[in-house]
Amino acid sequence: MTHAEPTATREPVHTRALIIGTGFSGLGMAIALQKRGVDFVILEKAGDIGGTWRDNSYPGCACDIPSHLYSFSFEPKPDWRNPFSYQPEIWDYLKGVTDKYGLRRYIVFNSLVDRGHWDDEENRWHVFTADGREYVAQFLISGAGALHIPSFPDIEGRDEFAGPAFHSAEWDHSVDLTGKRVAIIGTGASAIQIVPEIVGQVAELQLYQRTPPWVVPRSNPDLPLALRRAMANVPGLRALTRLGIYWAQEALAFGMTKRPNALKFIEAYCKYNIRRSVKDRELRRKLTPHYRIGCKRILNSSTYYGAVADPKTQLITEGISRITTDGIVTADGREHKADVIVYATGFHVTDSYTYVQIKGRHGEDLVDRWNREGIGAHRGITVADVPNLFFLLGPNTGLGHNSVVFMIESQIHYVADAIKTCDKMGAQALAPTREAQDAFNAELQEKLSHSVWNSGGCSSWYLDEHGKNTVLWGGYTWQYWRATRGGKPEEYRFFGVRRRHKDLSLTGEA
Ligand SMILES: Cc1cc2nc3c(=O)[nH]c(=O)nc-3n(C[C@H](O)[C@H](O)[C@H](O)COP(=O)(O)OP(=O)(O)OC[C@H]3O[C@@H](n4cnc5c(N)ncnc54)[C@H](O)[C@@H]3O)c2cc1C
């Protein structure tokens, strides 16, 4: 029996901290708690670890932030094979980290967290999985991720298609695309990686585009063995590389958050790249975006335009009116026969925060509150009146320009610090004050109003139906790092306090 496995009698499992998810967030949090001697259990809805890097196995899947930065700072891997690693290597990396820290025995797989409520008397979370098991914990930490619920477009006849049809995050590897007519719906981050990989294999590739993405050229060669060895053996080289990548990425934040017009020079480079890659004038027109670069996620590829210009590819920009048993009908009335449909249509981002039903103090439903007031958390992590709940990569902590692992590590530090503060104060629980949370979000939204995401002239998954950005951080990532260094007890209410501590101000309830 594993440490985490509930007993056969299905008694509630008691633990100090309950972690949801085994992606970068959940695993990183578990390691931090393990180092600090805090008892924990991890619940994972799938049958293996890895999150994003387990689920997305489509052809060409790779990260778009260089791996020497897009990895844990405390678990460097000097021998990444490519600058931008492919999914199998990132997944292997996460599996390696899991095994190194012996985390598997703390994980309960195939355990979908369904709901959780805070008990005001006990100062404990009662959390239930879909199979009816109960976990009782002092701290509930969600590393459930923002990009794990595939989003399908609401197109008439979607269920009528007779051939294989699947989402890019649920790639059906049993389907052989060789010689097939393949329709890809969507031209976002996943599609631009898939298209160059499969164009040589298929008979015909129909690419359905609503809005063209900005694509910055990027090559991803195998790194020479000598360089990989040097990364492992030359003191400081890997750390310096990581630092260099960090600041190069960070430079983009100035344009994205403060001066969107400063990004124009990147647009000029991208347009030059379209001109040199695509000879056909009409195709160039269709591929050229008309919004400020950065407004939607900037994509990277040196092979995408060549694949779109391939005679086997048709870029279809007329909207889709319906799907039939054997193809797709566009708004101009044309029917495009297809053997396979791939939905490269992204994820339900905001739903993922509300995926688990959470009831805080006095039984208040967090989703109801967020539906009323909009999604928001204090420093993207904690929520007023919902004690001891922590989000990793929660509201407004995603990034458009840098590695989210940097954000996740900042949050892990903050959560570990909060647990320490509770212990130090003899408190059972903490939750941010309304004032602190509102002030944090008002300042953040003010900053975001000047950003390219709010003003760049596009619609994107970063904005909710009211045009409010609930997804991205609005500044430099080092500012977020600073904001999550050292919890500020004055921003919190404490519950179940057994003794007062001289060093810390206290606004809580005993
Ligand atoms: C194709 C792709 C490429 C990306 N590339 C980059 C990149 O280059 N750079 C970058 O910064 N970001 C990138 N991202 C964003 C990426 O999601 C994050 O970088 C990171 O992997 C998020 O880690 P996470 O642990 O927070 O979430 P996830 O990796 O999504 O892990 C969440 C885990 O929680 C589990 N889970 C969710 N809900 C429940 C529940 N209710 N009960 C139990 N378990 C649950 C899931 O099964 C999953 O295992 C990319 C995303 C995608 C989809």
Coordinates of C-alpha atoms and ligand atoms in Angstrom, one line a residue:
M1 CA 0.0 0.0 0.0
T2 CA 1.3 3.5 -0.8
H3 CA 1.5 6.2 1.8
A4 CA -1.4 8.0 0.1
E5 CA -3.7 5.1 -0.6
P6 CA -6.9 5.3 1.4
T7 CA -7.8 2.3 3.4
A8 CA -10.2 -0.4 2.1
T9 CA -12.9 0.7 4.6
R10 CA -12.9 4.1 2.9
E11 CA -12.3 6.0 6.1
P12 CA -11.4 9.6 5.4
V13 CA -7.7 10.1 4.8
H14 CA -6.2 12.7 7.0
T15 CA -3.2 14.7 5.9
R16 CA -1.8 18.2 6.6
A17 CA -1.7 19.3 2.9
L18 CA -3.7 18.0 0.0
I19 CA -2.3 18.8 -3.4
I20 CA -4.3 18.6 -6.6
G21 CA -2.3 17.7 -9.8
T22 CA 1.0 16.3 -10.9
G23 CA 2.2 18.8 -13.4
F24 CA 5.1 21.3 -12.7
S25 CA 2.9 22.9 -10.0
G26 CA 1.8 19.8 -8.0
L27 CA 5.2 18.1 -8.2
G28 CA 7.1 21.3 -7.3
M29 CA 4.8 21.9 -4.4
A30 CA 5.2 18.4 -3.1
I31 CA 9.0 18.6 -3.2
A32 CA 8.9 21.9 -1.2
L33 CA 6.6 20.4 1.4
Q34 CA 8.7 17.2 1.6
K35 CA 11.8 19.4 2.2
R36 CA 10.0 21.2 5.0
G37 CA 8.6 18.0 6.6
V38 CA 5.0 18.8 6.0
D39 CA 2.8 15.7 5.5
F40 CA 0.9 15.7 2.1
V41 CA -1.1 13.6 -0.3
I42 CA -1.4 14.4 -4.0
L43 CA -4.6 13.6 -6.0
E44 CA -4.3 13.2 -9.8
K45 CA -7.3 12.6 -12.0
A46 CA -5.2 10.8 -14.7
G47 CA -3.3 7.5 -14.5
D48 CA 0.2 9.0 -14.7
I49 CA 2.1 12.2 -13.7
G50 CA 2.9 15.1 -16.0
G51 CA -0.1 17.3 -16.7
T52 CA 0.3 19.3 -19.9
W53 CA 3.3 17.2 -20.9
R54 CA 1.5 13.9 -20.4
D55 CA -1.7 15.0 -22.2
N56 CA -0.2 16.8 -25.3
S57 CA 1.5 14.1 -27.3
Y58 CA 0.5 15.5 -30.8
P59 CA 3.2 15.4 -33.5
G60 CA 5.7 18.2 -33.0
C61 CA 4.6 19.1 -29.5
A62 CA 7.3 21.2 -27.9
C63 CA 7.7 24.1 -25.4
D64 CA 8.2 27.6 -26.7
I65 CA 10.3 28.9 -23.9
P66 CA 13.9 27.4 -23.9
S67 CA 14.1 24.3 -21.7
H68 CA 17.1 25.6 -19.7
L69 CA 14.6 28.1 -18.3
Y70 CA 11.4 26.1 -18.7
S71 CA 12.4 23.6 -16.0
F72 CA 12.8 23.7 -12.2
S73 CA 15.6 26.0 -11.0
F74 CA 16.4 23.4 -8.3
E75 CA 16.5 20.5 -10.8
P76 CA 18.6 21.6 -13.8
K77 CA 19.1 19.3 -16.7
P78 CA 22.3 20.2 -18.6
D79 CA 21.7 17.9 -21.6
W80 CA 18.5 19.1 -23.1
R81 CA 18.6 17.8 -26.7
N82 CA 17.1 20.9 -28.3
P83 CA 16.8 24.5 -27.3
F84 CA 12.9 24.0 -27.2
S85 CA 12.4 20.5 -26.0
Y86 CA 9.8 18.1 -27.4
Q87 CA 7.1 16.7 -25.3
P88 CA 8.6 13.2 -24.7
E89 CA 11.8 14.8 -23.2
I90 CA 9.9 17.2 -21.0
W91 CA 7.6 14.4 -19.8
D92 CA 10.6 12.2 -19.1
Y93 CA 12.2 15.1 -17.1
L94 CA 9.1 15.3 -14.9
K95 CA 9.0 11.6 -14.4
G96 CA 12.7 11.7 -13.5
V97 CA 12.0 14.4 -10.9
T98 CA 9.0 12.4 -9.5
D99 CA 11.2 9.3 -9.1
K100 CA 14.2 11.1 -7.7
Y101 CA 12.1 12.6 -4.8
G102 CA 10.1 9.3 -4.4
L103 CA 6.8 11.2 -5.0
R104 CA 4.8 8.3 -6.5
R105 CA 4.0 6.8 -3.1
Y106 CA 2.2 10.1 -2.2
I107 CA 0.1 10.2 -5.4
V108 CA -3.4 8.7 -5.7
F109 CA -3.9 8.3 -9.4
N110 CA -7.3 8.2 -11.2
S111 CA -8.7 10.5 -8.4
L112 CA -10.6 13.4 -9.8
V113 CA -11.2 16.0 -7.2
D114 CA -14.8 16.9 -7.4
R115 CA -15.6 19.2 -4.5
G116 CA -14.2 20.5 -1.2
H117 CA -15.7 22.5 1.7
W118 CA -14.1 24.3 4.6
D119 CA -15.3 23.3 8.0
D120 CA -15.3 26.5 10.2
E121 CA -15.4 24.6 13.5
E122 CA -12.7 22.1 12.7
N123 CA -10.6 24.5 10.6
R124 CA -10.1 21.7 8.1
W125 CA -10.9 21.0 4.4
H126 CA -13.1 18.1 3.5
V127 CA -12.3 17.1 0.0
F128 CA -14.2 14.5 -2.1
T129 CA -13.1 12.7 -5.2
A130 CA -15.4 11.6 -8.0
D131 CA -15.3 8.0 -6.7
G132 CA -16.6 9.1 -3.3
R133 CA -13.4 9.1 -1.2
E134 CA -12.9 11.8 1.4
Y135 CA -9.7 13.5 2.4
V136 CA -9.4 15.8 5.4
A137 CA -6.6 18.3 5.3
Q138 CA -5.5 21.6 6.9
F139 CA -4.2 23.0 3.6
L140 CA -5.7 22.6 0.1
I141 CA -3.3 23.4 -2.7
S142 CA -4.5 23.4 -6.3
G143 CA -2.0 22.6 -9.0
A144 CA -4.8 21.7 -11.3
G145 CA -3.4 23.8 -14.2
A146 CA -5.2 26.2 -16.5
L147 CA -4.9 24.2 -19.8
H148 CA -6.3 20.8 -19.2
I149 CA -9.9 20.9 -20.3
P150 CA -10.0 20.7 -24.1
S151 CA -12.3 23.2 -25.7
F152 CA -14.3 22.2 -28.8
P153 CA -16.0 24.7 -31.1
D154 CA -19.8 24.7 -31.0
I155 CA -20.3 23.7 -34.7
E156 CA -23.5 22.2 -36.0
G157 CA -23.2 18.6 -36.9
R158 CA -20.0 18.0 -34.9
D159 CA -21.1 14.6 -33.7
E160 CA -22.2 13.5 -37.1
F161 CA -18.7 13.2 -38.6
A162 CA -18.2 9.5 -39.4
G163 CA -14.4 9.4 -39.4
P164 CA -11.9 9.9 -36.5
A165 CA -12.1 13.3 -34.9
F166 CA -10.1 14.3 -31.8
H167 CA -8.6 17.2 -29.9
S168 CA -4.9 18.0 -30.2
A169 CA -4.6 17.4 -26.5
E170 CA -6.2 13.9 -26.9
W171 CA -4.3 12.8 -30.0
D172 CA -5.4 9.5 -31.2
H173 CA -2.2 7.7 -32.1
S174 CA -4.1 4.7 -33.5
V175 CA -5.2 6.8 -36.5
D176 CA -2.7 6.6 -39.3
L177 CA -2.8 9.9 -41.2
T178 CA -0.8 8.6 -44.2
G179 CA -2.6 9.4 -47.4
K180 CA -5.6 10.8 -45.6
R181 CA -7.5 14.1 -46.1
V182 CA -6.9 15.8 -42.8
A183 CA -8.8 18.9 -41.6
I184 CA -7.2 20.9 -38.8
I185 CA -9.5 23.4 -37.1
G186 CA -7.6 26.3 -35.5
T187 CA -4.3 28.0 -36.1
G188 CA -3.0 28.5 -32.6
A189 CA 0.0 27.3 -30.7
S190 CA -0.7 23.5 -31.2
A191 CA -1.8 23.8 -34.8
I192 CA 1.4 25.5 -35.9
Q193 CA 3.4 22.7 -34.4
I194 CA 1.3 20.0 -35.9
V195 CA 1.0 21.3 -39.5
P196 CA 4.7 21.1 -40.5
E197 CA 5.0 17.6 -38.9
I198 CA 2.1 16.0 -40.8
V199 CA 2.1 17.8 -44.1
G200 CA 4.5 15.4 -45.7
Q201 CA 2.5 12.4 -44.6
V202 CA -1.1 13.3 -45.5
A203 CA -2.8 13.5 -49.0
E204 CA -4.4 16.8 -48.3
L205 CA -4.4 19.2 -45.4
Q206 CA -7.2 21.6 -44.8
L207 CA -6.3 24.3 -42.3
Y208 CA -9.3 26.3 -41.0
Q209 CA -8.2 29.7 -39.7
R210 CA -10.3 32.3 -37.9
T211 CA -7.5 34.7 -37.1
P212 CA -3.9 34.5 -38.3
P213 CA -1.3 34.2 -35.5
W214 CA 1.9 36.2 -35.4
V215 CA 4.7 33.7 -36.0
V216 CA 8.3 34.5 -35.1
P217 CA 10.9 32.4 -36.9
R218 CA 12.6 29.9 -34.6
S219 CA 14.8 27.0 -35.4
N220 CA 15.1 24.1 -33.0
P221 CA 18.2 22.1 -34.0
D222 CA 19.7 19.2 -32.1
L223 CA 22.2 20.8 -29.7
P224 CA 25.8 19.6 -30.3
L225 CA 27.0 17.0 -27.9
A226 CA 30.0 19.1 -27.0
L227 CA 27.7 21.9 -25.9
R228 CA 25.6 19.6 -23.8
R229 CA 28.7 18.2 -22.2
A230 CA 30.0 21.8 -21.5
M231 CA 26.6 22.6 -19.9
A232 CA 27.1 19.7 -17.5
N233 CA 30.8 20.3 -16.8
V234 CA 31.8 24.0 -17.2
P235 CA 31.0 25.6 -13.9
G236 CA 28.4 28.4 -14.1
L237 CA 27.7 27.9 -17.9
R238 CA 24.2 26.4 -17.4
A239 CA 23.3 28.9 -14.8
L240 CA 24.5 31.8 -17.0
T241 CA 22.5 30.4 -19.9
R242 CA 19.4 30.2 -17.8
L243 CA 19.9 33.8 -16.7
G244 CA 20.5 35.0 -20.2
I245 CA 17.3 33.4 -21.5
Y246 CA 15.4 34.8 -18.5
W247 CA 16.4 38.4 -19.2
A248 CA 16.0 38.0 -23.0
Q249 CA 12.4 36.8 -22.5
E250 CA 11.8 39.4 -19.8
A251 CA 12.7 42.2 -22.2
L252 CA 9.4 41.5 -24.0
A253 CA 7.4 42.4 -20.9
F254 CA 8.2 46.1 -21.5
G255 CA 6.4 46.2 -24.8
M256 CA 3.6 43.8 -23.7
T257 CA 2.7 45.6 -20.5
K258 CA 3.8 49.2 -20.9
R259 CA 4.4 50.2 -24.6
P260 CA 2.7 47.9 -27.0
N261 CA 3.9 50.1 -29.9
A262 CA 7.5 49.2 -29.1
L263 CA 6.6 45.7 -30.4
K264 CA 6.2 47.0 -33.9
F265 CA 9.7 46.1 -34.9
I266 CA 9.0 42.4 -34.2
E267 CA 5.9 42.7 -36.5
A268 CA 8.2 44.0 -39.3
Y269 CA 10.4 41.0 -38.9
C270 CA 7.5 38.6 -38.9
K271 CA 6.0 40.2 -42.1
Y272 CA 9.4 40.0 -43.8
N273 CA 9.4 36.3 -42.8
I274 CA 6.0 35.8 -44.4
R275 CA 7.2 37.6 -47.6
R276 CA 10.2 35.4 -48.0
S277 CA 8.4 32.1 -47.1
V278 CA 5.2 32.5 -49.1
K279 CA 5.2 33.5 -52.8
D280 CA 1.5 33.6 -53.3
R281 CA 0.2 37.1 -52.7
E282 CA -3.4 36.1 -51.7
L283 CA -2.0 33.5 -49.2
R284 CA 0.3 36.1 -47.7
R285 CA -2.7 38.4 -47.2
K286 CA -4.6 35.7 -45.4
L287 CA -1.6 34.9 -43.2
T288 CA -0.9 38.5 -42.2
P289 CA -2.4 39.5 -38.8
H290 CA -4.1 42.9 -38.3
Y291 CA -3.6 43.3 -34.6
R292 CA -0.7 44.3 -32.4
I293 CA 1.8 41.4 -32.0
G294 CA 1.6 39.9 -28.4
C295 CA -2.1 40.6 -28.1
K296 CA -2.5 36.8 -28.7
R297 CA 0.2 34.4 -27.8
I298 CA 3.3 35.0 -30.0
L299 CA 4.0 31.7 -31.8
N300 CA 7.4 30.4 -32.9
S301 CA 8.2 28.4 -36.0
S302 CA 10.5 28.4 -38.9
T303 CA 8.6 25.6 -40.7
Y304 CA 4.9 26.7 -40.4
Y305 CA 4.7 29.1 -43.4
G306 CA 6.5 26.6 -45.7
A307 CA 4.0 23.9 -44.7
V308 CA 1.0 26.3 -45.3
A309 CA 2.5 27.2 -48.7
D310 CA 2.8 23.5 -49.6
P311 CA 0.6 22.5 -52.5
K312 CA -1.1 19.9 -50.4
T313 CA -2.3 22.5 -47.9
Q314 CA -5.4 24.7 -48.3
L315 CA -5.7 27.6 -45.9
I316 CA -9.5 28.1 -45.5
T317 CA -10.6 31.3 -43.9
E318 CA -14.3 31.2 -44.7
G319 CA -16.0 30.4 -41.4
I320 CA -17.3 26.8 -40.8
S321 CA -21.0 26.6 -41.1
R322 CA -21.4 22.9 -40.3
I323 CA -19.8 19.5 -40.1
T324 CA -21.3 16.6 -42.1
T325 CA -20.7 12.8 -42.0
D326 CA -17.8 13.1 -44.4
G327 CA -16.5 16.7 -44.3
I328 CA -16.8 20.3 -43.4
V329 CA -19.1 22.9 -45.1
T330 CA -17.9 26.5 -45.0
A331 CA -19.9 29.7 -45.0
D332 CA -19.5 30.1 -48.8
G333 CA -21.4 26.8 -49.2
R334 CA -18.4 24.7 -50.3
E335 CA -18.1 21.2 -48.9
H336 CA -14.6 20.0 -48.1
K337 CA -14.4 16.2 -47.9
A338 CA -12.2 15.0 -45.0
D339 CA -11.2 11.7 -43.5
V340 CA -10.0 13.0 -40.2
I341 CA -10.7 16.1 -38.2
V342 CA -8.3 17.5 -35.6
Y343 CA -9.6 20.1 -33.2
A344 CA -6.6 22.4 -32.4
T345 CA -9.0 24.7 -30.6
G346 CA -7.3 25.2 -27.2
F347 CA -8.6 24.9 -23.7
H348 CA -11.3 26.2 -21.4
V349 CA -9.0 28.4 -19.4
T350 CA -11.3 30.2 -17.0
D351 CA -13.5 27.1 -16.4
S352 CA -10.4 25.3 -15.1
Y353 CA -10.3 27.6 -12.1
T354 CA -13.8 26.7 -11.2
Y355 CA -13.6 23.0 -12.2
V356 CA -13.7 21.9 -8.6
Q357 CA -16.6 23.0 -6.4
I358 CA -15.1 24.9 -3.5
K359 CA -17.1 26.2 -0.5
G360 CA -15.3 28.5 1.9
R361 CA -16.3 30.0 5.2
H362 CA -19.9 29.8 6.1
G363 CA -20.4 27.5 3.1
E364 CA -20.0 30.2 0.5
D365 CA -19.6 28.8 -3.0
L366 CA -16.5 30.3 -4.6
V367 CA -17.8 29.7 -8.1
D368 CA -21.0 31.6 -7.3
R369 CA -18.9 34.5 -5.9
W370 CA -16.6 34.5 -8.9
N371 CA -19.7 34.5 -11.2
R372 CA -21.0 37.5 -9.3
E373 CA -17.7 39.4 -8.9
G374 CA -15.4 38.0 -11.5
I375 CA -12.5 35.7 -11.0
G376 CA -9.7 37.0 -8.8
A377 CA -7.3 36.0 -6.0
H378 CA -4.8 37.7 -3.7
R379 CA -1.5 37.6 -5.5
G380 CA -3.2 35.0 -7.7
I381 CA -2.9 32.5 -4.9
T382 CA -5.2 33.0 -1.9
V383 CA -8.8 34.0 -1.7
A384 CA -10.6 36.1 1.0
D385 CA -12.9 34.1 3.2
V386 CA -11.6 30.8 1.8
P387 CA -9.0 29.8 4.4
N388 CA -6.0 27.7 3.6
L389 CA -6.8 27.4 -0.1
F390 CA -3.9 28.1 -2.4
F391 CA -3.9 28.3 -6.2
L392 CA -0.7 27.6 -8.2
L393 CA -0.9 29.3 -11.6
G394 CA -4.2 30.7 -10.4
P395 CA -6.0 33.9 -11.7
N396 CA -3.7 36.5 -13.4
T397 CA -0.5 34.6 -13.0
G398 CA -0.2 33.1 -16.5
L399 CA 2.4 34.7 -18.8
G400 CA 2.5 35.8 -22.4
H401 CA 6.3 36.3 -22.5
N402 CA 8.2 34.0 -20.1
S403 CA 8.4 30.7 -18.4
V404 CA 5.5 29.9 -16.1
V405 CA 7.7 27.6 -14.1
F406 CA 9.3 30.8 -12.7
M407 CA 5.8 31.9 -11.5
I408 CA 5.0 28.5 -10.1
E409 CA 8.2 28.4 -8.1
S410 CA 7.5 31.9 -6.7
Q411 CA 4.0 30.7 -5.7
I412 CA 5.4 27.5 -4.1
H413 CA 7.7 29.6 -2.0
Y414 CA 4.7 31.8 -1.0
V415 CA 2.6 28.8 0.0
A416 CA 5.4 27.2 2.0
D417 CA 5.9 30.5 3.8
A418 CA 2.2 30.8 4.6
I419 CA 2.2 27.4 6.2
K420 CA 5.2 28.4 8.2
T421 CA 3.5 31.6 9.3
C422 CA 0.4 29.7 10.4
D423 CA 2.6 27.4 12.5
K424 CA 4.7 30.3 13.9
M425 CA 1.5 32.1 15.0
G426 CA -0.1 29.0 16.4
A427 CA -2.9 29.6 13.9
Q428 CA -4.9 26.9 12.2
A429 CA -5.7 28.9 9.1
L430 CA -5.3 32.1 7.1
A431 CA -7.1 33.9 4.4
P432 CA -6.4 37.3 2.8
T433 CA -8.4 40.3 3.9
R434 CA -10.9 41.6 1.4
E435 CA -9.1 44.9 1.4
A436 CA -5.7 43.4 0.6
Q437 CA -7.2 41.2 -2.2
D438 CA -9.2 44.1 -3.7
A439 CA -6.3 46.5 -3.6
F440 CA -4.0 43.9 -5.2
N441 CA -6.5 43.3 -8.1
A442 CA -7.3 46.9 -8.6
E443 CA -3.7 47.8 -9.1
L444 CA -3.2 44.8 -11.4
Q445 CA -6.2 45.6 -13.5
E446 CA -5.0 49.2 -13.8
K447 CA -1.6 48.0 -15.1
L448 CA -3.3 45.5 -17.5
S449 CA -5.4 48.2 -19.0
H450 CA -2.2 49.6 -20.7
S451 CA -1.1 46.2 -21.9
V452 CA -1.1 44.8 -25.4
W453 CA -3.6 42.1 -24.3
N454 CA -6.2 44.6 -23.4
S455 CA -5.4 47.2 -26.1
G456 CA -3.9 45.3 -29.0
G457 CA -7.1 45.0 -31.1
C458 CA -7.7 41.2 -30.9
S459 CA -10.0 38.9 -29.0
S460 CA -8.2 36.2 -27.1
W461 CA -8.6 33.6 -24.3
Y462 CA -6.9 36.0 -22.0
L463 CA -10.0 38.2 -21.7
D464 CA -13.4 37.1 -20.2
E465 CA -16.8 38.0 -21.7
H466 CA -16.5 41.5 -20.1
G467 CA -13.1 42.2 -21.6
K468 CA -11.4 41.7 -18.2
N469 CA -8.1 39.9 -18.2
T470 CA -8.2 37.2 -15.5
V471 CA -5.4 35.1 -16.9
L472 CA -2.2 37.0 -17.2
W473 CA 0.2 38.8 -14.9
G474 CA 0.5 42.5 -15.8
G475 CA 4.1 43.2 -15.2
Y476 CA 7.6 41.9 -15.1
T477 CA 8.0 38.4 -13.6
W478 CA 10.7 39.7 -11.1
Q479 CA 8.0 42.0 -9.8
Y480 CA 5.8 38.9 -9.1
W481 CA 8.8 37.2 -7.6
R482 CA 9.2 40.2 -5.2
A483 CA 5.5 40.2 -4.5
T484 CA 5.6 36.6 -3.3
R485 CA 8.7 36.9 -1.2
G486 CA 7.9 36.8 2.4
G487 CA 4.2 36.7 3.3
K488 CA 2.8 39.9 4.7
P489 CA 0.8 38.9 7.8
E490 CA -1.0 42.3 7.8
E491 CA -2.7 41.3 4.5
Y492 CA -4.2 38.2 6.2
R493 CA -6.8 37.1 8.7
F494 CA -5.9 34.2 10.9
F495 CA -8.3 31.6 12.3
G496 CA -8.1 29.2 15.2
V497 CA -5.2 31.0 16.8
R498 CA -4.0 29.4 20.0
R499 CA -1.5 32.0 21.1
R500 CA -0.4 35.4 20.0
H501 CA 3.0 35.9 18.6
K502 CA 4.9 39.0 19.5
D503 CA 6.6 39.5 16.1
L504 CA 3.6 39.4 13.8
S505 CA 0.7 41.8 13.7
L506 CA -2.6 39.9 13.9
T507 CA -6.0 40.8 12.6
G508 CA -7.5 37.4 13.0
E509 CA -10.1 35.6 15.0
A510 CA -9.2 33.2 17.8
Ligands
LIG1 C1 1.1 22.4 -25.7 C2 1.5 23.3 -24.6 C3 2.8 23.9 -24.6 C4 3.1 24.8 -23.6 N1 4.3 25.4 -23.6 C5 4.7 26.2 -22.6 C6 5.9 26.9 -22.6 O1 6.8 26.7 -23.5 N2 6.2 27.7 -21.6 C7 5.3 28.0 -20.6 O2 5.7 28.8 -19.7 N3 4.1 27.4 -20.6 C8 3.8 26.5 -21.5 N4 2.6 25.9 -21.5 C9 1.7 26.1 -20.4 C10 1.7 24.9 -19.4 O3 0.4 24.4 -19.2 C11 2.4 25.2 -18.1 O4 3.7 25.6 -18.5 C12 2.6 24.1 -17.1 O5 2.8 22.9 -17.7 C13 1.4 24.1 -16.2 O6 1.7 23.2 -15.1 P1 0.6 22.9 -14.0 O7 1.2 21.8 -13.2 O8 0.2 24.1 -13.4 O9 -0.6 22.4 -14.8 P2 -0.8 21.0 -15.7 O10 0.4 20.6 -16.3 O11 -2.0 21.2 -16.5 O12 -1.1 19.9 -14.6 C14 -2.3 19.9 -13.9 C15 -2.5 18.5 -13.4 O13 -3.7 18.5 -12.5 C16 -4.5 17.4 -12.9 N5 -5.9 17.8 -12.5 C17 -6.6 18.8 -13.0 N6 -7.8 18.9 -12.3 C18 -7.8 17.9 -11.4 C19 -8.8 17.5 -10.5 N7 -10.0 18.1 -10.3 N8 -8.5 16.4 -9.7 C20 -7.3 15.7 -9.9 N9 -6.4 16.1 -10.7 C21 -6.6 17.2 -11.5 C22 -4.3 17.2 -14.3 O14 -4.7 15.9 -14.8 C23 -2.9 17.5 -14.5 O15 -2.1 16.3 -14.3 C24 2.2 25.0 -22.5 C25 0.9 24.5 -22.6 C26 0.6 23.6 -23.6 C27 -0.8 23.0 -23.6

